[in-house]
Tab-separated table of C-alpha atoms and ligand atoms in Angstrom:
chain	number	residue	atom	x	y	z
A	453	UNK	CA	0.256	0.213	0.211
A	454	UNK	CA	1.312	3.695	-1.085
A	455	UNK	CA	-0.799	5.423	1.203
A	456	UNK	CA	1.329	3.836	4.377
A	457	UNK	CA	4.733	5.224	2.394
A	458	UNK	CA	3.634	8.731	2.351
A	459	UNK	CA	5.552	11.127	5.379
A	460	UNK	CA	3.539	14.746	5.668
A	461	UNK	CA	6.826	16.932	4.494
A	462	UNK	CA	7.586	14.944	1.762
A	463	UNK	CA	4.311	15.716	0.001
A	464	UNK	CA	3.692	18.451	-2.973
A	465	UNK	CA	2.363	21.355	-2.352
A	466	UNK	CA	0.195	21.093	-5.973
A	467	UNK	CA	0.145	18.977	-8.216
A	468	UNK	CA	-1.278	19.456	-12.046
A	469	UNK	CA	-2.593	16.509	-14.045
A	470	UNK	CA	-3.159	15.744	-17.669
A	471	UNK	CA	-6.272	14.111	-17.197
A	472	UNK	CA	-5.794	11.316	-20.588
A	473	UNK	CA	-7.609	8.531	-22.100
A	474	UNK	CA	-11.223	9.034	-21.393
A	475	UNK	CA	-12.125	7.700	-24.786
A	476	UNK	CA	-9.992	4.527	-25.286
A	477	UNK	CA	-11.073	3.519	-21.999
A	478	UNK	CA	-14.260	3.586	-23.805
A	479	UNK	CA	-13.572	2.098	-27.037
A	480	UNK	CA	-11.704	-1.098	-25.008
A	481	UNK	CA	-15.003	-2.119	-23.238
A	482	UNK	CA	-16.729	-1.326	-27.098
A	483	UNK	CA	-18.793	1.547	-25.660
A	484	UNK	CA	-19.069	5.812	-26.997
A	485	UNK	CA	-16.476	8.182	-25.941
A	486	UNK	CA	-18.690	9.809	-23.852
A	487	UNK	CA	-18.828	7.311	-21.626
A	488	UNK	CA	-14.859	7.727	-21.115
A	489	UNK	CA	-15.448	11.114	-20.027
A	490	UNK	CA	-17.994	10.504	-17.735
A	491	UNK	CA	-15.693	7.541	-16.318
A	492	UNK	CA	-13.651	10.236	-15.284
A	493	UNK	CA	-15.435	12.599	-13.976
A	494	UNK	CA	-15.807	9.761	-11.637
A	495	UNK	CA	-12.128	9.953	-11.090
A	496	UNK	CA	-11.493	13.485	-10.400
A	497	UNK	CA	-14.046	12.951	-7.222
A	498	UNK	CA	-11.690	10.259	-6.034
A	499	UNK	CA	-8.619	12.090	-6.860
A	500	UNK	CA	-9.917	15.915	-5.010
A	501	UNK	CA	-11.376	13.770	-1.881
A	502	UNK	CA	-7.738	12.157	-1.816
A	503	UNK	CA	-6.199	15.170	-2.183
A	504	UNK	CA	-8.097	17.473	-0.103
A	505	UNK	CA	-7.713	14.175	2.615
A	506	UNK	CA	-4.025	15.131	1.706
A	507	UNK	CA	-3.990	18.535	3.082
A	508	UNK	CA	-3.092	18.696	-0.491
A	509	UNK	CA	-2.844	22.373	-1.115
A	510	UNK	CA	-3.364	23.167	-5.259
A	511	UNK	CA	-4.973	20.421	-7.415
A	512	UNK	CA	-5.029	21.943	-11.377
A	513	UNK	CA	-6.768	18.813	-13.681
A	514	UNK	CA	-6.965	19.774	-17.412
A	515	UNK	CA	-10.050	19.331	-18.338
A	516	UNK	CA	-10.563	20.792	-21.544
A	517	UNK	CA	-7.943	22.199	-23.406
A	518	UNK	CA	-8.625	25.173	-26.387
A	519	UNK	CA	-7.885	22.762	-29.410
A	520	UNK	CA	-10.635	20.339	-27.553
A	521	UNK	CA	-13.404	22.702	-29.073
A	522	UNK	CA	-11.751	21.139	-32.889
A	523	UNK	CA	-13.367	17.736	-31.447
A	524	UNK	CA	-16.672	17.030	-32.895
A	525	UNK	CA	-20.210	18.861	-32.518
A	526	UNK	CA	-21.490	15.660	-30.679
A	527	UNK	CA	-17.899	14.602	-28.224
A	528	UNK	CA	-17.972	18.628	-26.998
A	529	UNK	CA	-22.030	18.927	-26.213
A	530	UNK	CA	-21.588	16.099	-24.464
A	531	UNK	CA	-18.617	17.620	-22.176
A	532	UNK	CA	-20.330	20.694	-22.164
A	533	UNK	CA	-23.215	19.005	-20.884
A	534	UNK	CA	-21.372	16.632	-18.560
A	535	UNK	CA	-19.872	19.366	-16.904
A	536	UNK	CA	-23.328	21.338	-15.798
A	537	UNK	CA	-24.424	17.827	-14.337
A	538	UNK	CA	-21.276	17.271	-12.765
A	539	UNK	CA	-21.224	20.814	-11.057
A	540	UNK	CA	-24.539	21.007	-9.301
A	541	UNK	CA	-23.701	16.998	-8.272
A	542	UNK	CA	-20.248	17.963	-6.972
A	543	UNK	CA	-21.081	21.282	-5.116
A	544	UNK	CA	-22.101	18.954	-1.755
A	545	UNK	CA	-18.661	17.344	-1.598
A	546	UNK	CA	-16.883	20.645	-2.282
A	547	UNK	CA	-18.767	22.149	0.396
A	548	UNK	CA	-18.277	19.327	3.665
A	549	UNK	CA	-14.176	18.834	1.847
A	550	UNK	CA	-14.170	22.779	2.263
A	551	UNK	CA	-12.804	22.828	-1.820
A	552	UNK	CA	-12.671	25.618	-3.329
A	553	UNK	CA	-13.105	25.938	-6.885
A	554	UNK	CA	-10.800	27.773	-9.190
A	555	UNK	CA	-10.655	28.254	-12.923
A	556	UNK	CA	-7.744	29.077	-15.326
A	557	UNK	CA	-8.750	29.514	-18.767
A	558	UNK	CA	-11.280	31.514	-21.816
A	559	UNK	CA	-13.998	31.109	-19.840
A	560	UNK	CA	-15.986	33.084	-22.205
A	561	UNK	CA	-15.764	30.596	-24.540
A	562	UNK	CA	-18.597	28.064	-22.524
A	563	UNK	CA	-21.944	28.032	-23.593
A	564	UNK	CA	-24.138	30.205	-21.521
A	565	UNK	CA	-25.886	28.182	-19.178
A	566	UNK	CA	-22.251	26.101	-17.839
A	567	UNK	CA	-20.846	29.014	-17.713
A	568	UNK	CA	-23.657	30.812	-15.818
A	569	UNK	CA	-23.125	27.412	-13.155
A	570	UNK	CA	-19.663	26.942	-12.806
A	571	UNK	CA	-19.220	30.482	-12.491
A	572	UNK	CA	-21.409	30.684	-9.532
A	573	UNK	CA	-19.901	27.388	-8.078
A	574	UNK	CA	-16.397	29.655	-8.012
A	575	UNK	CA	-18.709	32.180	-6.185
A	576	UNK	CA	-20.186	30.051	-4.027
A	577	UNK	CA	-16.689	27.937	-2.829
A	578	UNK	CA	-14.600	31.091	-2.560
A	579	UNK	CA	-15.015	31.062	1.078
A	580	UNK	CA	-13.774	27.517	1.263
A	581	UNK	CA	-9.675	26.846	2.998
A	582	UNK	CA	-9.228	24.198	1.938
A	583	UNK	CA	-7.684	22.577	-0.896
A	584	UNK	CA	-8.085	25.030	-4.333
A	585	UNK	CA	-8.438	23.197	-6.800
A	586	UNK	CA	-8.385	24.447	-10.147
A	587	UNK	CA	-9.634	23.626	-13.214
A	588	UNK	CA	-8.422	23.722	-16.671
A	589	UNK	CA	-11.385	24.232	-19.379
A	590	UNK	CA	-10.875	25.791	-22.379
A	591	UNK	CA	-7.898	26.442	-21.429
A	592	UNK	CA	-3.393	26.482	-23.341
A	593	UNK	CA	-0.900	27.463	-22.129
A	594	UNK	CA	-0.366	29.724	-25.314
A	595	UNK	CA	-3.709	31.231	-25.604
A	596	UNK	CA	-3.041	32.008	-21.708
A	597	UNK	CA	0.500	33.318	-22.520
A	598	UNK	CA	-0.246	35.463	-25.440
A	599	UNK	CA	-2.717	37.767	-23.817
A	600	UNK	CA	-0.266	37.539	-20.778
A	601	UNK	CA	1.777	39.477	-23.090
A	602	UNK	CA	-1.220	41.975	-24.868
A	603	UNK	CA	-2.197	42.666	-21.029
A	604	UNK	CA	1.415	43.822	-20.563
A	605	UNK	CA	1.764	45.808	-24.031
A	606	UNK	CA	-1.046	47.705	-23.007
A	607	UNK	CA	0.493	48.829	-20.030
A	608	UNK	CA	3.624	49.405	-21.583
A	609	UNK	CA	1.422	51.204	-24.200
A	610	UNK	CA	-0.513	53.774	-21.813
A	611	UNK	CA	2.806	54.262	-20.732
A	612	UNK	CA	2.016	51.797	-16.461
A	613	UNK	CA	4.921	51.191	-17.014
A	614	UNK	CA	8.634	50.591	-19.759
A	615	UNK	CA	9.503	47.904	-21.385
A	616	UNK	CA	12.871	47.727	-19.313
A	617	UNK	CA	11.691	46.925	-16.996
A	618	UNK	CA	9.661	43.668	-17.660
A	619	UNK	CA	11.233	40.892	-15.934
A	620	UNK	CA	10.097	36.943	-14.641
A	621	UNK	CA	7.805	37.726	-11.908
A	622	UNK	CA	5.681	40.692	-14.990
A	623	UNK	CA	4.794	37.724	-17.006
A	624	UNK	CA	4.119	35.205	-13.964
A	625	UNK	CA	1.907	37.697	-12.706
A	626	UNK	CA	-0.356	38.758	-16.031
A	627	UNK	CA	-0.891	34.548	-16.059
A	628	UNK	CA	-4.582	33.738	-15.357
A	629	UNK	CA	-2.523	31.717	-12.611
A	630	UNK	CA	-1.315	34.980	-10.607
A	631	UNK	CA	-2.445	33.675	-7.434
A	632	UNK	CA	-1.134	30.193	-8.239
A	633	UNK	CA	2.352	28.371	-7.331
A	634	UNK	CA	3.198	26.624	-9.610
A	635	UNK	CA	3.277	22.400	-10.219
A	636	UNK	CA	5.506	20.776	-7.862
A	637	UNK	CA	4.419	17.329	-10.004
A	638	UNK	CA	2.433	17.024	-13.190
A	639	UNK	CA	1.246	13.533	-13.463
A	640	UNK	CA	-0.247	12.886	-17.005
A	641	UNK	CA	-2.238	8.890	-17.738
A	642	UNK	CA	-2.725	7.096	-20.588
A	643	UNK	CA	0.948	6.864	-22.073
A	644	UNK	CA	1.202	9.777	-23.743
A	645	UNK	CA	5.082	11.292	-23.409
A	646	UNK	CA	3.796	15.671	-24.052
A	647	UNK	CA	2.397	18.316	-22.449
A	648	UNK	CA	-0.044	19.472	-25.084
A	649	UNK	CA	-0.168	23.403	-24.634
A	650	UNK	CA	-0.141	23.053	-20.575
A	651	UNK	CA	1.109	25.369	-18.424
A	652	UNK	CA	4.038	26.361	-20.266
A	653	UNK	CA	4.591	29.091	-18.864
A	654	UNK	CA	4.681	27.071	-15.134
A	655	UNK	CA	6.108	23.660	-14.896
A	656	UNK	CA	9.438	25.195	-15.781
A	657	UNK	CA	10.976	23.036	-12.482
A	658	UNK	CA	8.266	20.687	-12.074
A	659	UNK	CA	8.751	17.126	-11.851
A	660	UNK	CA	7.067	14.577	-14.603
A	661	UNK	CA	5.069	11.485	-14.027
A	662	UNK	CA	3.391	9.382	-16.680
A	663	UNK	CA	1.271	6.143	-16.264
A	664	UNK	CA	-0.333	3.777	-18.393
A	665	UNK	CA	-2.944	4.235	-16.413
A	666	UNK	CA	-6.239	5.580	-18.490
A	667	UNK	CA	-8.159	8.265	-16.782
A	668	UNK	CA	-10.709	6.499	-16.614
A	669	UNK	CA	-9.056	3.762	-14.246
A	670	UNK	CA	-6.727	6.110	-12.287
A	671	UNK	CA	-7.171	5.344	-8.821
A	672	UNK	CA	-6.577	6.536	-4.763
A	673	UNK	CA	-3.624	3.674	-4.930
A	674	UNK	CA	-2.303	5.237	-8.686
A	675	UNK	CA	-2.056	8.814	-6.943
A	676	UNK	CA	-0.595	7.872	-3.845
A	677	UNK	CA	2.384	6.113	-6.465
A	678	UNK	CA	2.787	9.235	-8.131
A	679	UNK	CA	3.482	10.821	-4.710
A	680	UNK	CA	5.509	8.500	-3.065
A	681	UNK	CA	7.926	8.664	-6.377
A	682	UNK	CA	7.459	12.394	-5.867
A	683	UNK	CA	8.790	12.026	-2.293
A	684	UNK	CA	11.943	9.897	-3.693
A	685	UNK	CA	12.878	12.703	-6.225
A	686	UNK	CA	15.888	15.250	-5.123
A	687	UNK	CA	14.577	18.798	-6.546
A	688	UNK	CA	17.966	20.879	-7.513
A	689	UNK	CA	16.483	23.885	-9.854
A	690	UNK	CA	20.026	23.917	-11.818
A	691	UNK	CA	21.812	23.500	-8.034
A	692	UNK	CA	24.678	21.088	-7.424
A	693	UNK	CA	23.239	17.722	-5.684
A	694	UNK	CA	25.487	18.675	-2.374
A	695	UNK	CA	24.510	21.759	-2.663
A	696	UNK	CA	20.630	21.020	-2.030
A	697	UNK	CA	21.645	18.626	0.554
A	698	UNK	CA	23.662	21.614	2.892
B	879	LIG	C1	-9.034	13.379	-21.781
B	879	LIG	O1	-9.649	12.040	-22.639
B	879	LIG	C2	-10.541	13.874	-21.423
B	879	LIG	C3	-10.603	14.977	-22.489
B	879	LIG	C4	-8.925	15.561	-23.553
B	879	LIG	C5	-11.247	16.008	-22.644
B	879	LIG	P1	-9.639	11.630	-23.939
B	879	LIG	O2	-11.081	12.387	-24.449
B	879	LIG	O3	-7.832	13.027	-24.976
B	879	LIG	O4	-9.425	10.807	-24.303
B	879	LIG	P2	-8.641	9.971	-25.733
B	879	LIG	O5	-6.627	10.894	-25.543
B	879	LIG	O6	-8.949	10.111	-26.708
B	879	LIG	O7	-8.140	8.249	-25.785
B	880	LIG	C1	-4.906	17.118	-23.139
B	880	LIG	O1	-5.473	15.744	-24.029
B	880	LIG	C2	-5.733	17.947	-22.876
B	880	LIG	C3	-6.797	17.212	-21.665
B	880	LIG	C4	-6.143	16.484	-21.170
B	880	LIG	C5	-8.454	17.329	-21.131
B	880	LIG	P1	-5.700	15.267	-26.082
B	880	LIG	O2	-6.377	14.335	-25.348
B	880	LIG	O3	-6.112	17.240	-25.716
B	880	LIG	O4	-4.366	15.732	-25.762
B	880	LIG	P2	-3.530	15.370	-27.564
B	880	LIG	O5	-4.715	15.926	-28.329
B	880	LIG	O6	-3.434	13.677	-27.388
B	880	LIG	O7	-1.730	15.885	-27.139
B	881	LIG	MG1	-6.775	12.234	-24.940
């Protein structure tokens, strides 16, 4: 059992997950892709609860990418309907577990009903002080960086700041993740080894963990396994091992 191997001082503060493999999981069972997304929501429930119980501070879930808008209309519609259903269903769990919901991404692109209910739930959980659950919804990193650049350019244009005053911190502060620390650990399920336009700026020094598990079959135990793996790593941030151990 991996959970017993976890010690609180070696836990990441922020875990980000690329939840991939819903469609292939469904196909394997001879089901339509949408069933994979439905089952995937159950995994979201499990992993969010596990993260809250462990006392993690941030869990960011890549839920729907900018590029995912290009999927067949039936699938996009089904995912948006699922979002509305899930908001209603999960509200009590979020409140019970003291989870604060945050969003990164272009919420304006969501259909009206989904957007309203989603923003309402974010508002309703704003006072919760436990885990921050960040959904990357209609999100892509290049979209985010482009928007950040525009904001900074406007400030320079209006004379609010000088071009030479732009620092790394300026970019960090203008990302949608401005109030969120960088992920310590990135997990991607489904055996794919790529980032798919997720948090390119923020993942600069994150530890990476890949598993062949499809998202609908990613259990708590698989999650704990990833955390145990993370706990054994030495994060050097460009320094030498000797400097770190001092
Ligand atoms: C991840 O599963 C969920 C979303 C991208 C919305 P996929 O739907 O990408 O599943 P696969 O990768 O096709 O199996
Ligand atoms: C990444 O998965 C996006 C989400 C998990 C929401 P994709 O399935 O869209 O990524 P690619 O297309 O395989 O790179
Ligand atoms: Mg996929």
